[in-house]
Amino acid sequence: MTIERYTPQQSQEWDKAVETSRNGTFLHMRAYMDYHADRFRDFSLLARDNHGDVIAVLPANADGDNIHSHQGLTFGGWLMSSPADANAMMDIWGLASKFLRTNGFKRLIYKPVPHIYHKYPAEEDLYALFRAGGRLDAALISSAIDLSCPLGFNRTAKRYAQSAEKAGVTVEESDNWEEYWEILINLLAGRYNANPVHTIEEIKLLRSRFPHNIKLYTASINSHIAAGVVIYLSDTVAHCQYIATTQEGRDAKVLPLLFSHIIASVRDRRYFDFGTSNEDGGRILNEGLIHQKCGFGARAIVFNTYSIPL
């Protein structure tokens, strides 16, 4: 088995490995990862078996003498093909650690793909991480609905959804990215003194590259957007990438109606993931946000981050 650093000439081979992996998503395709290539020094890895076939890939970037998997992604870790069993992963982990040390890295920061995003069980990397002495550094709670047996909305969420519908709030899939992005920018700036991770140009570029995976749903009052949700659709999960409302939307309690519509539209997925509700690596929990998501029938999964000296 061999480990090598990814080069752009291997993009088709990389994408094929992601598509056929047990735990890769469209976020790990090069057309997604490379949109922000100017912000990160890519140091992704490929693992080949003794036949020269790629059996696992690691989206990664270098930051000084640290290697991250990957700072531009919510999660990454080793993306494994079906032949990559626990024995193979132990070999991959050992060889990759040696390869990274040889290239001057001293620490690996590792964000594995959460299990709900797996197309088939793929936690061999967590076992290899344990064996290598990995340490848990961050634990973020994300709230997800199992769409095969949903708990359903609580009485308050149901009442708000019914009230918004009676008031004439309209919900639809939309292409009005500019109006929604202005709402999102204003919300993040006013509440968190922050900007969206993606500019409007970047999200429209990604949407053009992945039209079946990136969608915008909006709730409107008198033809003006009052709330919106950007959904990322992977094989098993519909994930809320951005959620934003105007003050009018908050007053009219439009989010329950909007989420009710979206959830009904994505029932071909196994899970609906509202996203995380933490700050400071999970040490601060946004209790109000968790309470709201629980009202929609969501319960916790954890996005972990580990570190390990090399």
CSV table of C-alpha atoms in Angstrom, one decimal:
chain,number,residue,atom,x,y,z
A,1,MET,CA,0.0,0.0,0.0
A,2,THR,CA,1.2,3.5,-0.8
A,3,ILE,CA,0.3,7.1,0.3
A,4,GLU,CA,0.8,10.0,-2.1
A,5,ARG,CA,-0.1,13.7,-2.2
A,6,TYR,CA,-3.0,14.7,-4.5
A,7,THR,CA,-2.2,16.8,-7.6
A,8,PRO,CA,-4.8,18.5,-9.9
A,9,GLN,CA,-4.0,16.1,-12.6
A,10,GLN,CA,-5.7,13.4,-10.5
A,11,SER,CA,-9.0,15.3,-10.1
A,12,GLN,CA,-11.0,12.7,-12.1
A,13,GLU,CA,-9.5,9.8,-10.1
A,14,TRP,CA,-10.2,11.7,-6.9
A,15,ASP,CA,-13.8,12.4,-7.8
A,16,LYS,CA,-14.4,8.7,-8.7
A,17,ALA,CA,-13.0,7.7,-5.4
A,18,VAL,CA,-15.3,10.1,-3.6
A,19,GLU,CA,-18.4,9.0,-5.6
A,20,THR,CA,-17.8,5.3,-4.9
A,21,SER,CA,-16.8,5.8,-1.2
A,22,ARG,CA,-18.9,4.8,1.7
A,23,ASN,CA,-18.8,8.2,3.4
A,24,GLY,CA,-18.0,10.9,0.8
A,25,THR,CA,-20.4,13.7,-0.2
A,26,PHE,CA,-20.5,16.2,-3.0
A,27,LEU,CA,-18.6,18.6,-0.6
A,28,HIS,CA,-15.5,16.4,-1.1
A,29,MET,CA,-15.6,16.7,-4.9
A,30,ARG,CA,-12.9,18.8,-6.4
A,31,ALA,CA,-15.4,21.2,-8.0
A,32,TYR,CA,-16.6,22.0,-4.5
A,33,MET,CA,-13.3,21.9,-2.6
A,34,ASP,CA,-11.3,23.9,-5.1
A,35,TYR,CA,-13.6,27.0,-5.2
A,36,HIS,CA,-11.6,28.3,-2.2
A,37,ALA,CA,-8.3,26.8,-3.2
A,38,ASP,CA,-6.7,30.3,-2.9
A,39,ARG,CA,-7.5,30.3,0.9
A,40,PHE,CA,-5.9,27.0,1.8
A,41,ARG,CA,-2.7,25.1,0.9
A,42,ASP,CA,-4.1,21.8,-0.3
A,43,PHE,CA,-2.4,18.8,1.1
A,44,SER,CA,-4.9,16.1,0.3
A,45,LEU,CA,-3.8,12.4,0.3
A,46,LEU,CA,-4.6,9.3,-1.7
A,47,ALA,CA,-4.1,5.7,-0.5
A,48,ARG,CA,-3.5,3.0,-3.1
A,49,ASP,CA,-3.6,-0.7,-2.7
A,50,ASN,CA,-0.9,-3.0,-4.1
A,51,HIS,CA,-2.8,-3.0,-7.5
A,52,GLY,CA,-2.5,0.8,-7.7
A,53,ASP,CA,-6.2,1.3,-7.1
A,54,VAL,CA,-7.3,4.2,-4.9
A,55,ILE,CA,-9.1,2.8,-1.8
A,56,ALA,CA,-9.2,6.0,0.3
A,57,VAL,CA,-8.7,9.7,0.0
A,58,LEU,CA,-8.2,12.4,2.7
A,59,PRO,CA,-9.3,16.0,2.0
A,60,ALA,CA,-6.7,18.0,3.8
A,61,ASN,CA,-4.8,21.3,3.9
A,62,ALA,CA,-1.5,22.4,5.5
A,63,ASP,CA,-1.3,25.2,8.1
A,64,GLY,CA,2.3,25.6,9.3
A,65,ASP,CA,3.3,22.3,10.8
A,66,ASN,CA,-0.4,21.3,11.3
A,67,ILE,CA,-2.3,19.2,8.8
A,68,HIS,CA,-6.1,19.7,8.8
A,69,SER,CA,-8.9,17.5,7.4
A,70,HIS,CA,-10.0,20.1,6.0
A,71,GLN,CA,-10.4,23.6,7.4
A,72,GLY,CA,-12.6,24.7,4.5
A,73,LEU,CA,-15.1,21.8,5.1
A,74,THR,CA,-17.5,21.1,8.0
A,75,PHE,CA,-16.1,17.5,8.1
A,76,GLY,CA,-13.7,15.3,6.1
A,77,GLY,CA,-11.6,12.5,7.3
A,78,TRP,CA,-10.6,9.5,5.3
A,79,LEU,CA,-13.2,8.7,2.6
A,80,MET,CA,-13.2,4.9,2.2
A,81,SER,CA,-14.1,2.5,-0.5
A,82,SER,CA,-15.7,-0.8,0.2
A,83,PRO,CA,-12.4,-2.8,0.2
A,84,ALA,CA,-10.9,-0.5,2.9
A,85,ASP,CA,-11.7,-2.5,6.0
A,86,ALA,CA,-10.3,-2.1,9.5
A,87,ASN,CA,-7.1,-3.9,8.6
A,88,ALA,CA,-6.5,-1.7,5.6
A,89,MET,CA,-7.3,1.5,7.5
A,90,MET,CA,-4.8,0.6,10.2
A,91,ASP,CA,-2.2,0.3,7.4
A,92,ILE,CA,-3.4,3.5,5.8
A,93,TRP,CA,-3.2,5.4,9.1
A,94,GLY,CA,0.3,4.2,9.9
A,95,LEU,CA,1.7,4.9,6.4
A,96,ALA,CA,0.0,8.3,6.2
A,97,SER,CA,1.3,9.4,9.6
A,98,LYS,CA,4.8,8.5,8.5
A,99,PHE,CA,4.3,10.3,5.1
A,100,LEU,CA,3.1,13.4,7.0
A,101,ARG,CA,6.0,13.4,9.4
A,102,THR,CA,8.4,13.1,6.5
A,103,ASN,CA,6.8,16.2,5.1
A,104,GLY,CA,7.4,18.2,8.2
A,105,PHE,CA,4.0,18.0,9.9
A,106,LYS,CA,3.8,17.6,13.7
A,107,ARG,CA,0.0,17.4,14.4
A,108,LEU,CA,-3.1,16.2,12.6
A,109,ILE,CA,-6.5,17.9,13.3
A,110,TYR,CA,-9.1,15.4,12.2
A,111,LYS,CA,-12.8,15.9,11.5
A,112,PRO,CA,-14.5,12.6,10.6
A,113,VAL,CA,-17.6,12.4,8.6
A,114,PRO,CA,-20.6,12.0,11.0
A,115,HIS,CA,-22.3,8.7,10.7
A,116,ILE,CA,-25.6,10.1,9.3
A,117,TYR,CA,-23.7,11.1,6.1
A,118,HIS,CA,-22.4,7.5,5.6
A,119,LYS,CA,-23.9,5.6,2.7
A,120,TYR,CA,-22.7,2.4,4.4
A,121,PRO,CA,-21.0,2.1,7.8
A,122,ALA,CA,-17.5,3.6,7.6
A,123,GLU,CA,-16.0,4.2,11.1
A,124,GLU,CA,-12.8,2.3,10.6
A,125,ASP,CA,-10.9,5.6,10.8
A,126,LEU,CA,-12.3,6.2,14.3
A,127,TYR,CA,-10.8,3.0,15.5
A,128,ALA,CA,-7.5,3.7,13.9
A,129,LEU,CA,-7.6,7.2,15.5
A,130,PHE,CA,-8.2,5.7,18.9
A,131,ARG,CA,-5.3,3.2,18.4
A,132,ALA,CA,-3.0,6.1,17.5
A,133,GLY,CA,-3.9,8.1,20.6
A,134,GLY,CA,-6.2,10.7,19.2
A,135,ARG,CA,-7.6,13.3,21.6
A,136,LEU,CA,-11.1,14.8,21.4
A,137,ASP,CA,-10.7,18.6,21.0
A,138,ALA,CA,-14.2,19.8,20.0
A,139,ALA,CA,-17.7,18.4,20.1
A,140,LEU,CA,-20.5,20.3,18.3
A,141,ILE,CA,-24.1,19.3,18.7
A,142,SER,CA,-26.1,19.2,15.4
A,143,SER,CA,-29.8,18.5,15.5
A,144,ALA,CA,-31.2,15.9,13.1
A,145,ILE,CA,-34.5,14.3,12.2
A,146,ASP,CA,-34.6,10.7,11.2
A,147,LEU,CA,-37.0,10.9,8.3
A,148,SER,CA,-37.8,7.2,8.4
A,149,CYS,CA,-39.5,7.6,11.8
A,150,PRO,CA,-39.8,11.3,12.6
A,151,LEU,CA,-41.0,12.5,16.0
A,152,GLY,CA,-42.9,15.3,14.3
A,153,PHE,CA,-43.4,19.0,15.3
A,154,ASN,CA,-44.5,19.8,18.8
A,155,ARG,CA,-47.8,21.7,19.4
A,156,THR,CA,-46.2,25.1,19.3
A,157,ALA,CA,-44.4,24.5,16.0
A,158,LYS,CA,-47.6,23.1,14.5
A,159,ARG,CA,-49.6,26.1,15.6
A,160,TYR,CA,-47.1,28.5,14.2
A,161,ALA,CA,-47.1,26.7,10.8
A,162,GLN,CA,-50.9,26.7,10.6
A,163,SER,CA,-51.0,30.4,11.6
A,164,ALA,CA,-48.5,31.4,8.9
A,165,GLU,CA,-50.3,29.3,6.3
A,166,LYS,CA,-53.6,30.9,7.1
A,167,ALA,CA,-52.0,34.4,6.9
A,168,GLY,CA,-51.1,33.7,3.3
A,169,VAL,CA,-47.3,33.1,3.7
A,170,THR,CA,-46.1,31.4,0.5
A,171,VAL,CA,-43.3,28.8,0.5
A,172,GLU,CA,-41.4,27.7,-2.5
A,173,GLU,CA,-38.1,26.6,-4.0
A,174,SER,CA,-36.5,29.8,-5.2
A,175,ASP,CA,-33.7,31.1,-7.4
A,176,ASN,CA,-33.8,34.6,-5.9
A,177,TRP,CA,-30.3,34.2,-4.3
A,178,GLU,CA,-29.5,38.0,-4.3
A,179,GLU,CA,-32.5,39.0,-2.2
A,180,TYR,CA,-32.0,36.2,0.2
A,181,TRP,CA,-28.3,36.8,0.5
A,182,GLU,CA,-28.9,40.4,1.5
A,183,ILE,CA,-31.2,39.2,4.3
A,184,LEU,CA,-28.6,36.7,5.4
A,185,ILE,CA,-25.8,39.3,5.4
A,186,ASN,CA,-27.9,41.7,7.4
A,187,LEU,CA,-28.8,39.1,9.9
A,188,LEU,CA,-25.3,37.8,10.5
A,189,ALA,CA,-23.9,41.3,10.7
A,190,GLY,CA,-26.5,42.5,13.2
A,191,ARG,CA,-26.5,39.5,15.4
A,192,TYR,CA,-23.0,38.1,15.3
A,193,ASN,CA,-20.9,40.8,13.6
A,194,ALA,CA,-20.0,38.2,11.0
A,195,ASN,CA,-20.4,37.5,7.3
A,196,PRO,CA,-21.6,34.3,5.5
A,197,VAL,CA,-18.8,31.9,4.7
A,198,HIS,CA,-19.7,32.1,1.0
A,199,THR,CA,-20.1,35.4,-0.9
A,200,ILE,CA,-23.0,35.6,-3.2
A,201,GLU,CA,-20.7,35.0,-6.2
A,202,GLU,CA,-19.3,31.8,-4.5
A,203,ILE,CA,-22.7,30.3,-3.6
A,204,LYS,CA,-24.0,31.0,-7.1
A,205,LEU,CA,-20.9,29.4,-8.6
A,206,LEU,CA,-21.3,26.3,-6.4
A,207,ARG,CA,-25.0,26.2,-7.2
A,208,SER,CA,-24.2,26.2,-10.9
A,209,ARG,CA,-21.8,23.3,-10.4
A,210,PHE,CA,-24.1,21.3,-8.1
A,211,PRO,CA,-27.7,22.2,-9.1
A,212,HIS,CA,-29.1,19.0,-7.7
A,213,ASN,CA,-27.3,19.3,-4.4
A,214,ILE,CA,-27.7,23.0,-3.5
A,215,LYS,CA,-31.2,24.5,-3.2
A,216,LEU,CA,-32.8,27.6,-1.8
A,217,TYR,CA,-36.2,27.5,-0.2
A,218,THR,CA,-38.0,30.7,0.8
A,219,ALA,CA,-41.1,31.9,2.7
A,220,SER,CA,-42.6,35.2,1.4
A,221,ILE,CA,-45.0,37.7,2.7
A,222,ASN,CA,-46.6,40.0,0.1
A,223,SER,CA,-44.1,38.7,-2.5
A,224,HIS,CA,-41.1,39.7,-0.3
A,225,ILE,CA,-38.8,37.1,1.2
A,226,ALA,CA,-39.3,36.9,4.9
A,227,ALA,CA,-37.2,33.8,5.6
A,228,GLY,CA,-35.0,31.3,3.7
A,229,VAL,CA,-33.0,28.2,4.1
A,230,VAL,CA,-30.2,27.0,1.9
A,231,ILE,CA,-30.2,23.2,1.7
A,232,TYR,CA,-27.2,21.0,0.9
A,233,LEU,CA,-28.4,17.6,-0.4
A,234,SER,CA,-26.0,14.6,0.0
A,235,ASP,CA,-26.9,11.0,-0.6
A,236,THR,CA,-28.4,10.4,2.9
A,237,VAL,CA,-28.9,13.9,4.4
A,238,ALA,CA,-30.6,17.2,3.7
A,239,HIS,CA,-28.5,19.7,5.6
A,240,CYS,CA,-29.4,23.3,6.5
A,241,GLN,CA,-26.4,25.3,5.4
A,242,TYR,CA,-27.9,28.8,6.0
A,243,ILE,CA,-31.1,29.8,7.8
A,244,ALA,CA,-32.1,33.5,7.9
A,245,THR,CA,-35.3,35.5,8.6
A,246,THR,CA,-36.3,39.2,8.5
A,247,GLN,CA,-37.9,40.8,11.5
A,248,GLU,CA,-41.2,40.5,9.7
A,249,GLY,CA,-40.6,36.8,9.2
A,250,ARG,CA,-39.8,36.4,12.9
A,251,ASP,CA,-42.9,38.3,13.9
A,252,ALA,CA,-45.0,36.1,11.6
A,253,LYS,CA,-43.3,32.9,12.9
A,254,VAL,CA,-42.8,31.7,9.3
A,255,LEU,CA,-39.9,29.2,10.0
A,256,PRO,CA,-42.1,26.2,11.1
A,257,LEU,CA,-44.1,26.5,7.8
A,258,LEU,CA,-40.9,26.8,5.8
A,259,PHE,CA,-39.3,23.8,7.5
A,260,SER,CA,-42.6,21.7,7.1
A,261,HIS,CA,-42.5,22.3,3.4
A,262,ILE,CA,-38.8,21.5,3.0
A,263,ILE,CA,-38.9,18.4,5.1
A,264,ALA,CA,-41.8,17.1,2.9
A,265,SER,CA,-39.7,17.8,-0.2
A,266,VAL,CA,-36.6,15.8,0.9
A,267,ARG,CA,-38.2,12.6,2.3
A,268,ASP,CA,-36.1,10.6,-0.2
A,269,ARG,CA,-33.2,11.3,2.2
A,270,ARG,CA,-32.7,9.5,5.5
A,271,TYR,CA,-32.0,12.5,7.7
A,272,PHE,CA,-32.8,16.2,7.9
A,273,ASP,CA,-29.9,18.0,9.6
A,274,PHE,CA,-30.5,21.5,11.1
A,275,GLY,CA,-26.9,22.1,11.7
A,276,THR,CA,-24.9,22.9,14.9
A,277,SER,CA,-25.8,25.1,17.8
A,278,ASN,CA,-22.5,25.8,19.6
A,279,GLU,CA,-19.7,28.2,20.1
A,280,ASP,CA,-16.1,27.8,21.3
A,281,GLY,CA,-15.7,24.2,20.1
A,282,GLY,CA,-18.9,23.1,21.8
A,283,ARG,CA,-18.2,24.5,25.2
A,284,ILE,CA,-21.1,26.9,24.8
A,285,LEU,CA,-24.5,25.6,23.9
A,286,ASN,CA,-27.2,27.9,22.4
A,287,GLU,CA,-30.0,26.6,24.5
A,288,GLY,CA,-32.7,28.6,22.8
A,289,LEU,CA,-31.7,27.3,19.3
A,290,ILE,CA,-31.5,23.7,20.5
A,291,HIS,CA,-35.0,24.1,22.0
A,292,GLN,CA,-36.4,25.5,18.7
A,293,LYS,CA,-34.9,22.6,16.7
A,294,CYS,CA,-36.1,20.0,19.2
A,295,GLY,CA,-39.6,21.5,18.7
A,296,PHE,CA,-39.3,20.4,15.0
A,297,GLY,CA,-38.6,16.8,16.2
A,298,ALA,CA,-34.8,16.9,15.9
A,299,ARG,CA,-32.3,15.3,18.3
A,300,ALA,CA,-28.6,15.5,18.7
A,301,ILE,CA,-25.8,14.0,16.7
A,302,VAL,CA,-22.2,15.2,17.4
A,303,PHE,CA,-19.6,16.6,15.0
A,304,ASN,CA,-16.3,15.7,16.6
A,305,THR,CA,-12.8,17.2,16.0
A,306,TYR,CA,-9.7,15.3,17.2
A,307,SER,CA,-6.0,16.1,17.3
A,308,ILE,CA,-3.1,13.7,17.3
A,309,PRO,CA,0.6,14.4,17.4
A,310,LEU,CA,2.5,12.9,14.4
